[in-house]
Amino acid sequence: MQVDFIVIGNGLAGISFCEQLRTHNKTFVVFDDKSQQSSTVAGGLYNPVVLKRFTPVWKSKEQLQLALQMYNRLEQEFDIKLDYKIPVLRKFSSLEEQNDWFSASDNPLLSEYLSINLIKNTNQYIDAPFGYGEVMQTGRIDVKTLMDAYRNYLQKDNRFIDKSFNYQQLEVSNDELKYADIHAKHIVFTEGYGVNKNLFFQDLPLLATKGELLTIYAPNLKIDFILKSSVFIIPLGDDYYIVGATYNWDDTSNDVTLKAKEELLNKLKTFLNCPFEVVNHVAGIRPTVRDRRPLVGQHSVYKNMYVLNGLGTRGVMIGPYVANQLFEFIEFGTPLENEIDIKRFQ
C-alpha cells in the first residue's frame, strides 16, 4: 500500500488533520486502538471566552471559523447532526462579577461575544440571585456522533486500521516511511496522551490532566442553555444533561472515581435544587501543556515525521485550526506560529 500520510490516532486532532488531507486529495490510512479517551469523554462545548477570568480564547475568531466550517461540511456529507447552537449563560456570584463582566464587554476582542444585557434567573430550581451574562456564538458539538461516523467512513473506505501502532516497526528514511506493507511519505502522530509511549516524541512536555463527567436525568430542570457556574451543565435533550468537569493531574488512568463524582455533585448542589439521577459517569485523560498552547511541529531529525497534540479542553474549537497550520507547513512550507511550534520547548 502506497499513501501520502499515515495518521496515528482518530480523536479530534486526528479527524481534523484527516479533513485537511481529504480536502487536498491526499491519500492516507489511520491507526487507532481506542486506548485514548479524551475525545470520547469531551463535553463538546465551543465557547470563545475564558469564563473564569472573562478573557478571550486565543485566536477565537479564526478557530471558530475553521471549526464550524468543518463540522457543517461533515454534517452534510455524512447526513448527521453535530452542531447544536446553544447560548452559554455564566451565573454571577456577586455584584462584583457583574461589574467585571460589563468591563470585559468593552474589550474589542470580547465585545461580539459578551452580551451587555443582564439576564434574570426565572428557574425556581436554580439559585442565581445575581442573574447571568450571556456568551454568544457558542454551542455543542456531538463528539461521539462525530467519532462514530468518521470511524465508519474510514472503515468503509479501507483507510482504518484497528490496531495499536508499534513504533519499533517503523522504518524511517528521509525519502520514505515503511510500516509492514505500508509505504508513506509522511507520518503524523495525533494520539493524545498516548504520545508518552511514542519513541520519537517522548521529550514533549505533555501533561496528563484527567477529566471526569457525569450525565444526569433531571426532568424538572428544563433549561435550553448551557449553564456555567462552579461546573458546566450542558443540555443533551430529553431532560438529560452533562455535568463537568474535574481536573486531576495525579491520576493517569481512564477509570472513574468516587472522589470526582462527589466533587461534581457537591458543586452542582450548591446552586441546583431539583431532584436528579446520575445515569452515566466517564473519565479520560486530556493532553494539556503548561503554556495552554498545542504541540505542533516536525521531528528534529526525521523531517517526514510530525506531531499534532496538546489540544487540552478546547479540542472541538482548536483542532481544525492547528490541523490547518500543520498541513500548510508540511505541504507549502508555511511557518508554524511560534506559540504552537514544538520548537519553543527544544
XYZ file of C-alpha atoms in Angstrom:
346
model
C 0.000 0.000 0.000
C 1.345 3.411 -1.016
C -0.095 6.518 0.699
C 0.834 10.121 1.264
C 0.228 10.027 5.041
C -0.041 7.665 7.981
C -2.084 9.221 10.806
C -1.851 7.776 14.319
C -4.978 8.494 16.356
C -8.587 9.195 15.433
C -9.710 11.648 18.099
C -10.441 15.316 17.460
C -6.857 16.066 16.407
C -6.712 13.086 14.053
C -10.102 13.789 12.462
C -9.193 17.457 11.993
C -5.973 16.552 10.213
C -7.637 13.867 8.099
C -10.099 16.500 6.936
C -7.184 18.594 5.703
C -5.920 15.569 3.791
C -9.328 14.843 2.261
C -9.799 18.486 1.243
C -6.468 18.413 -0.593
C -6.967 14.954 -2.138
C -4.168 13.272 -0.189
C -4.165 9.514 0.390
C -3.877 8.249 3.962
C -4.525 5.482 6.478
C -5.403 5.866 10.157
C -4.306 3.703 13.096
C -6.415 3.812 16.252
C -6.788 1.256 19.054
C -9.235 3.266 21.234
C -6.657 3.447 24.030
C -7.062 7.225 24.380
C -10.411 8.532 25.601
C -10.030 12.290 25.934
C -12.143 12.959 22.830
C -14.741 10.331 23.651
C -15.500 11.935 27.022
C -15.385 15.533 25.791
C -18.366 17.733 26.571
C -18.039 19.180 23.071
C -18.570 22.798 24.099
C -17.233 25.546 21.867
C -17.004 28.885 23.577
C -14.718 31.825 22.634
C -14.419 33.194 26.182
C -12.491 32.021 29.252
C -15.342 32.333 31.712
C -13.307 32.132 34.872
C -11.494 35.391 34.089
C -13.657 36.900 31.311
C -10.783 36.878 28.812
C -10.757 35.939 25.107
C -9.714 32.483 23.984
C -6.527 32.581 21.898
C -7.337 33.047 18.191
C -11.029 32.551 18.935
C -12.366 34.120 15.730
C -10.030 32.096 13.483
C -10.693 28.906 15.414
C -14.480 29.245 15.261
C -14.498 29.986 11.550
C -12.488 26.897 10.580
C -14.139 24.606 13.114
C -17.729 25.421 12.226
C -16.962 25.127 8.522
C -15.568 21.630 9.091
C -18.471 20.414 11.234
C -21.024 21.834 8.802
C -19.325 20.052 5.903
C -19.304 16.746 7.787
C -22.955 17.134 8.766
C -23.918 17.463 5.122
C -21.638 14.705 3.823
C -22.459 12.113 6.500
C -26.094 13.212 6.975
C -25.691 13.604 10.736
C -26.354 16.332 13.303
C -23.207 17.603 15.036
C -23.535 21.313 15.767
C -26.132 22.333 18.332
C -26.288 26.140 18.565
C -26.963 26.990 22.183
C -26.034 30.015 24.334
C -23.812 29.822 27.388
C -25.085 31.635 30.461
C -22.458 32.480 33.070
C -24.002 32.567 36.554
C -22.835 35.576 38.555
C -21.962 35.001 42.190
C -21.810 38.697 43.160
C -22.310 42.281 42.014
C -18.541 42.483 41.560
C -18.704 39.706 38.956
C -21.443 41.588 37.131
C -19.228 44.677 37.022
C -16.256 42.630 35.802
C -18.430 41.214 33.024
C -19.541 44.643 31.820
C -15.957 45.894 31.920
C -14.831 42.905 29.864
C -17.569 43.528 27.296
C -15.785 46.783 26.378
C -12.753 44.794 25.233
C -12.726 44.805 21.384
C -11.743 41.122 21.424
C -14.798 40.268 23.560
C -17.492 42.735 22.562
C -19.035 40.462 19.884
C -19.220 37.554 22.346
C -20.395 39.095 25.640
C -23.947 40.380 25.771
C -24.390 43.592 27.740
C -27.919 42.593 28.745
C -28.161 41.072 32.194
C -30.420 38.021 32.238
C -32.519 37.445 35.344
C -32.989 33.935 36.635
C -36.572 32.674 36.345
C -35.940 28.994 37.061
C -37.081 28.042 40.566
C -34.642 25.119 40.659
C -31.513 27.243 40.144
C -30.091 29.533 42.823
C -28.863 32.560 40.846
C -29.904 35.788 42.600
C -27.386 37.883 40.645
C -28.515 36.570 37.280
C -26.467 35.593 34.242
C -24.316 37.003 31.485
C -24.845 35.523 28.008
C -21.977 34.385 25.798
C -22.840 34.444 22.110
C -21.541 32.337 19.185
C -21.418 29.236 21.361
C -22.702 25.694 21.060
C -22.019 21.995 21.475
C -20.512 19.514 19.053
C -21.754 15.943 19.459
C -18.273 14.423 19.618
C -19.415 10.813 19.985
C -21.583 11.001 16.875
C -18.690 12.647 15.026
C -16.177 9.973 16.027
C -18.526 7.075 15.299
C -19.444 8.450 11.878
C -15.849 9.200 10.959
C -14.660 5.783 12.020
C -17.413 4.144 9.935
C -16.443 6.262 6.927
C -12.770 5.301 7.227
C -13.609 1.628 7.633
C -15.848 1.588 4.554
C -13.117 3.368 2.591
C -10.469 0.871 3.792
C -8.464 3.631 5.470
C -8.827 2.468 9.073
C -6.537 0.050 10.921
C -7.970 -1.014 14.275
C -4.619 -1.895 15.852
C -2.017 -0.418 18.148
C 0.869 1.207 16.299
C 4.248 -0.392 17.041
C 6.810 2.406 16.920
C 9.730 -0.016 16.765
C 8.457 -1.487 13.499
C 8.507 1.853 11.697
C 11.372 2.025 9.199
C 12.405 5.631 8.732
C 14.329 7.393 5.994
C 14.097 10.950 4.766
C 12.617 9.772 1.479
C 10.069 7.246 2.682
C 8.486 5.616 5.710
C 7.697 1.926 5.794
C 5.425 0.133 8.266
C 4.549 -3.501 7.493
C 3.267 -3.320 3.907
C 2.508 0.424 4.049
C 4.785 2.915 2.317
C 4.175 6.585 3.104
C 5.706 9.993 2.517
C 4.772 11.357 5.953
C 3.509 10.259 9.362
C 1.554 12.443 11.805
C 1.107 11.435 15.441
C -2.192 12.667 16.919
C -2.507 10.146 19.748
C -3.148 12.489 22.678
C -1.649 11.417 25.975
C -0.575 8.188 24.251
C 2.379 10.185 22.923
C 4.112 9.412 26.224
C 4.844 5.963 24.742
C 5.991 7.398 21.422
C 9.700 6.688 20.852
C 10.034 9.725 18.584
C 8.319 12.431 20.646
C 8.815 11.337 24.258
C 10.531 14.599 25.164
C 7.434 16.721 24.633
C 6.226 18.427 27.853
C 2.724 16.989 27.688
C 0.756 16.946 30.927
C -1.867 14.353 31.802
C -4.995 16.117 33.030
C -7.689 13.647 33.925
C -11.259 14.801 33.500
C -14.482 13.172 34.628
C -18.044 13.932 33.535
C -21.469 12.887 34.753
C -24.693 12.563 32.816
C -27.778 13.287 34.872
C -31.518 12.933 34.274
C -33.340 15.978 35.683
C -36.942 16.133 34.379
C -37.826 19.269 36.343
C -34.849 21.407 35.304
C -35.985 22.346 31.770
C -33.163 24.625 30.629
C -32.324 25.252 26.976
C -28.941 26.880 27.577
C -25.518 25.803 28.811
C -25.139 26.919 32.405
C -21.660 27.778 33.692
C -21.196 28.052 37.433
C -18.725 26.055 39.526
C -19.456 23.305 36.953
C -20.977 23.258 33.489
C -24.466 21.903 32.841
C -24.890 21.056 29.154
C -28.353 20.006 27.856
C -28.448 16.871 25.725
C -32.208 16.799 25.157
C -34.998 14.719 26.713
C -34.094 16.060 30.198
C -30.528 14.661 30.128
C -27.569 16.901 30.971
C -23.782 16.627 31.066
C -22.195 17.879 34.284
C -18.489 18.546 34.354
C -15.700 18.598 34.571
C -12.995 17.701 37.043
C -9.239 18.278 36.749
C -6.767 15.788 38.200
C -3.019 15.944 37.481
C -2.025 12.891 39.540
C -4.190 10.058 38.199
C -3.413 8.878 34.640
C -5.966 6.063 34.457
C -9.215 6.136 32.480
C -11.083 4.756 35.496
C -13.953 6.726 37.006
C -13.571 7.659 40.686
C -15.957 8.192 43.564
C -13.942 11.261 44.596
C -14.579 13.007 41.288
C -18.251 12.056 41.314
C -18.672 13.511 44.804
C -16.801 16.672 43.793
C -19.111 17.267 40.837
C -22.255 16.519 42.840
C -21.218 18.761 45.726
C -20.572 21.663 43.364
C -23.801 21.025 41.489
C -25.879 21.018 44.664
C -24.609 24.493 45.632
C -26.899 26.036 43.011
C -29.227 23.277 41.761
C -32.158 22.262 43.967
C -34.263 19.857 41.931
C -34.261 16.042 42.029
C -31.952 14.326 39.541
C -30.452 10.930 38.846
C -26.887 10.155 37.771
C -27.144 7.860 34.732
C -23.557 7.824 33.453
C -20.017 8.605 34.585
C -16.992 8.716 32.267
C -13.310 9.631 32.524
C -10.467 10.396 30.137
C -7.004 11.943 30.034
C -6.742 15.358 28.384
C -3.426 16.135 26.683
C -2.522 19.568 28.070
C 0.526 21.831 28.007
C 1.728 24.191 30.701
C 1.502 27.268 28.446
C -2.009 26.252 27.296
C -0.988 26.043 23.635
C -0.964 22.930 21.438
C 2.119 20.960 20.452
C 2.522 21.083 16.685
C 5.598 20.511 14.599
C 8.277 18.452 12.913
C 10.719 15.947 14.389
C 14.158 17.457 14.847
C 15.877 14.626 12.912
C 13.231 12.860 10.798
C 11.784 15.547 8.558
C 8.822 13.462 7.386
C 7.543 12.898 10.936
C 5.171 15.289 12.713
C 3.098 15.709 15.853
C -0.324 17.315 16.448
C -1.189 17.195 20.127
C -1.975 19.091 23.324
C -5.450 20.338 22.373
C -6.452 20.393 26.050
C -10.034 21.209 26.984
C -10.937 23.099 23.788
C -10.317 20.426 21.181
C -13.518 20.973 19.190
C -12.506 24.599 18.568
C -8.760 24.469 18.217
C -8.349 21.124 16.417
C -9.265 22.285 12.890
C -7.201 25.475 13.279
C -3.938 23.771 14.244
C -4.531 20.926 11.751
C -4.702 23.548 9.011
C -1.482 25.107 10.292
C 0.339 21.776 10.245
C -0.870 20.846 6.757
C 0.184 24.229 5.362
C 3.604 23.736 6.959
C 4.085 20.246 5.526
C 2.803 20.879 2.013
C 3.718 24.501 1.370
C 6.446 25.316 3.895
C 4.292 27.921 5.638
C 5.953 28.606 9.028
C 4.096 27.447 12.115
C 3.068 30.096 14.605
C 5.712 30.313 17.317
C 3.089 29.867 20.035
C 2.233 26.328 18.882
C 5.524 25.149 17.378
C 7.202 22.406 19.448
C 10.486 24.233 18.881
C 9.543 26.517 21.743
C 10.460 23.672 24.109
C 13.587 22.478 22.345
